[in-house]
PDB file of C-alpha atoms in Angstrom:
ATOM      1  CA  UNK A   1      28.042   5.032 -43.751  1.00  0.00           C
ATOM      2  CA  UNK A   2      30.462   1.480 -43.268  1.00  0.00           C
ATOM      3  CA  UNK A   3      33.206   4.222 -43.048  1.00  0.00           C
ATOM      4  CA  UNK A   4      31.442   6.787 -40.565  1.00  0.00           C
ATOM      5  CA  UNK A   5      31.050   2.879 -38.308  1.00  0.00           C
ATOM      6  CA  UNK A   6      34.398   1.677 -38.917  1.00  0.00           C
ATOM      7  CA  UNK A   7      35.196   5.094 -37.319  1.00  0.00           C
ATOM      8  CA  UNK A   8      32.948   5.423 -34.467  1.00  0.00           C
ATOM      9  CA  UNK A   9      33.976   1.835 -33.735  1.00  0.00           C
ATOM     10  CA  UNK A  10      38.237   3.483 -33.723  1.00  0.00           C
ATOM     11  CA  UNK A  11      37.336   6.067 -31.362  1.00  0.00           C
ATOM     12  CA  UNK A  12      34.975   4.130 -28.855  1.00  0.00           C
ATOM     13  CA  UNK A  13      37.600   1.483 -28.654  1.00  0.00           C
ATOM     14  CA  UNK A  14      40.181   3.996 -27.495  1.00  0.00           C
ATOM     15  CA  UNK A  15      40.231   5.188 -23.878  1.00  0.00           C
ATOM     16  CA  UNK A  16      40.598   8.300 -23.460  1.00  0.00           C
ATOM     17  CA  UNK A  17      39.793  11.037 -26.096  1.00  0.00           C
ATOM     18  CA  UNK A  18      41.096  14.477 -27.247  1.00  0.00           C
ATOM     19  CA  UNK A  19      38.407  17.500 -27.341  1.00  0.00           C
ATOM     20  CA  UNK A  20      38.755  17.043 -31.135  1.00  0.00           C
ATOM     21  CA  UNK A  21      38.197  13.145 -30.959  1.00  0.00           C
ATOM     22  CA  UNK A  22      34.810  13.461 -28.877  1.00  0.00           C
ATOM     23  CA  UNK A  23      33.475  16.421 -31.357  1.00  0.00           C
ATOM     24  CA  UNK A  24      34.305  14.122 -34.398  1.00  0.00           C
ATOM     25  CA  UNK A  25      32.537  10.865 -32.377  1.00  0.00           C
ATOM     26  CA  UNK A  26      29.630  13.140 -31.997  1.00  0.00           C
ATOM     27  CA  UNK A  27      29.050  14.969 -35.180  1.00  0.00           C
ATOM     28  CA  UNK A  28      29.716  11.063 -36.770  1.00  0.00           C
ATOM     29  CA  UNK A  29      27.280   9.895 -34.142  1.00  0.00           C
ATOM     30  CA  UNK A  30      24.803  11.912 -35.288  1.00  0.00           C
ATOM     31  CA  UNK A  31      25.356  12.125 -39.266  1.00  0.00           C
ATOM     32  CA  UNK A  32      24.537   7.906 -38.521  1.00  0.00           C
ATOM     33  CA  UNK A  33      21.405   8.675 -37.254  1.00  0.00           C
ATOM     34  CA  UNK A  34      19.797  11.500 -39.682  1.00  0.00           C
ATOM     35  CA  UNK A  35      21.036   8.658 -42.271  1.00  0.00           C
ATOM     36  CA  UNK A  36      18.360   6.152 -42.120  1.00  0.00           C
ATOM     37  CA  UNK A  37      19.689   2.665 -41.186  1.00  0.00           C
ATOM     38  CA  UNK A  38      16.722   1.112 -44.296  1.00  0.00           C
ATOM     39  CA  UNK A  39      19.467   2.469 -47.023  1.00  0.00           C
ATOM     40  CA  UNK A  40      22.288   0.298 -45.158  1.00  0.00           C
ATOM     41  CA  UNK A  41      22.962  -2.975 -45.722  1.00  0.00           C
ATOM     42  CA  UNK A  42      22.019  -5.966 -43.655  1.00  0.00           C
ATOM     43  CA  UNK A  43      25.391  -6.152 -41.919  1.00  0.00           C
ATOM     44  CA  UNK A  44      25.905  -2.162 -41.451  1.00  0.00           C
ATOM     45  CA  UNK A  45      22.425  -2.966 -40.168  1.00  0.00           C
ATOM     46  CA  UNK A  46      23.446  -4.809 -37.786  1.00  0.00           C
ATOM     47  CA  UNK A  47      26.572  -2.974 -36.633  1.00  0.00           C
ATOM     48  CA  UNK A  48      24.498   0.132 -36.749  1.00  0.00           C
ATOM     49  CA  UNK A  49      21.960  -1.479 -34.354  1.00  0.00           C
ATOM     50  CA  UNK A  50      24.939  -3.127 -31.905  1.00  0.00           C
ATOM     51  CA  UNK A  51      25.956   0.562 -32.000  1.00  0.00           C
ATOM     52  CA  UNK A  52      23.182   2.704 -30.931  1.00  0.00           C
ATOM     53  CA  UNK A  53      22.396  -0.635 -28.604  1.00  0.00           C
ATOM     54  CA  UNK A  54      26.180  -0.155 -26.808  1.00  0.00           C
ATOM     55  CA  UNK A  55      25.378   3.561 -26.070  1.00  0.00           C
ATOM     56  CA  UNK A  56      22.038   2.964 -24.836  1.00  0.00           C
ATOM     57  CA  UNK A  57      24.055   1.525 -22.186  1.00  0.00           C
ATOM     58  CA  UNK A  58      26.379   3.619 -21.073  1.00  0.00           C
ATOM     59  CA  UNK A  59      23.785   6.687 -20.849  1.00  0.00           C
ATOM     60  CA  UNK A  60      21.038   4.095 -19.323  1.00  0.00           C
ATOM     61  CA  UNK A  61      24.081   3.435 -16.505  1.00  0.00           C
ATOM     62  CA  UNK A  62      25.298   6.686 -15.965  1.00  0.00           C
ATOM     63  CA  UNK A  63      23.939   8.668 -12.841  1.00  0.00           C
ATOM     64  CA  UNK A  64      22.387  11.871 -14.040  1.00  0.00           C
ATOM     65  CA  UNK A  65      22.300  12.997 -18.045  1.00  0.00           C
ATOM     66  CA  UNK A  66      22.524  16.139 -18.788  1.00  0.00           C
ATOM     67  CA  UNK A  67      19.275  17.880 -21.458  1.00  0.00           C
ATOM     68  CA  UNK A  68      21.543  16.555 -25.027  1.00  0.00           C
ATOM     69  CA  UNK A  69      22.017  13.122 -23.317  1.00  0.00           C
ATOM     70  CA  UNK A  70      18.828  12.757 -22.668  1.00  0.00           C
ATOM     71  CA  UNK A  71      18.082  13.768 -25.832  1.00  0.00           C
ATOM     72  CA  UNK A  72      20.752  11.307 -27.428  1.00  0.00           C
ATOM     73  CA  UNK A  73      18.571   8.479 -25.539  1.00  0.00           C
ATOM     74  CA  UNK A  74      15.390   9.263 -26.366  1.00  0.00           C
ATOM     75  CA  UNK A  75      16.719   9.404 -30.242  1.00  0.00           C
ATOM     76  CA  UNK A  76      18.836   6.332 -29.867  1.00  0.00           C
ATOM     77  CA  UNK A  77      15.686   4.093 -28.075  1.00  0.00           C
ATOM     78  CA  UNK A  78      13.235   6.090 -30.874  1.00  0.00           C
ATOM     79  CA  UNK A  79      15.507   4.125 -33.765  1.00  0.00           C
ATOM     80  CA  UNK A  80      15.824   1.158 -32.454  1.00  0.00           C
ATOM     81  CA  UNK A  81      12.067   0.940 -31.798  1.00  0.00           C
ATOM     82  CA  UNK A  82      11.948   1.820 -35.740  1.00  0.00           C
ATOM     83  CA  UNK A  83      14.446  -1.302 -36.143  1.00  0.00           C
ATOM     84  CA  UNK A  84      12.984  -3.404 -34.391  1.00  0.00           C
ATOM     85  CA  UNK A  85       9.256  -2.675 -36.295  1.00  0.00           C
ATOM     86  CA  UNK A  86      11.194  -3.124 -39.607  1.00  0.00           C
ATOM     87  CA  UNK A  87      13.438  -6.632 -39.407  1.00  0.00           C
TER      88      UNK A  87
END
């Protein structure tokens, strides 16, 4: 999981991605959320959380989502809820 973050972290950091770097940011995306953030520790906590917080944002400020970024949001807001309910 710390590995799967350090990673996300790499690619959102970099501007622009390949077709291959935005299919490995999503797949790792969404391995980190079918892995329950309880098993992680305080500080992947954390980072997890500042995480799924950052891309609330940028789909909460883009114009129009499409159906799986919708999707993403409601899953992403759905978690952090759960977070929120267990700190």
């Amino acid at each position: 999981a710390a590995n799967n973050q350090q990673r996300i972290q790499e690619l959102q950091s970099k501007g622009r991605l390949t077709q291959a770097e935005r299919r490995e940011l999503q797949q790792l995306r969404r391995d980190e959320r079918q892995n329950p953030q309880q098993n992680l520790t305080p500080d992947q906590q954390k980072a997890a959380s500042a995480n799924n917080q950052q891309r609330i944002q940028e789909l909460q400020s883009k114009g129009r989502l499409n159906n799986a970024e919708r999707r993403e949001l409601r899953q992403l807001q759905r978690e952090e809820r759960q977070n929120a309910r267990l700190q």
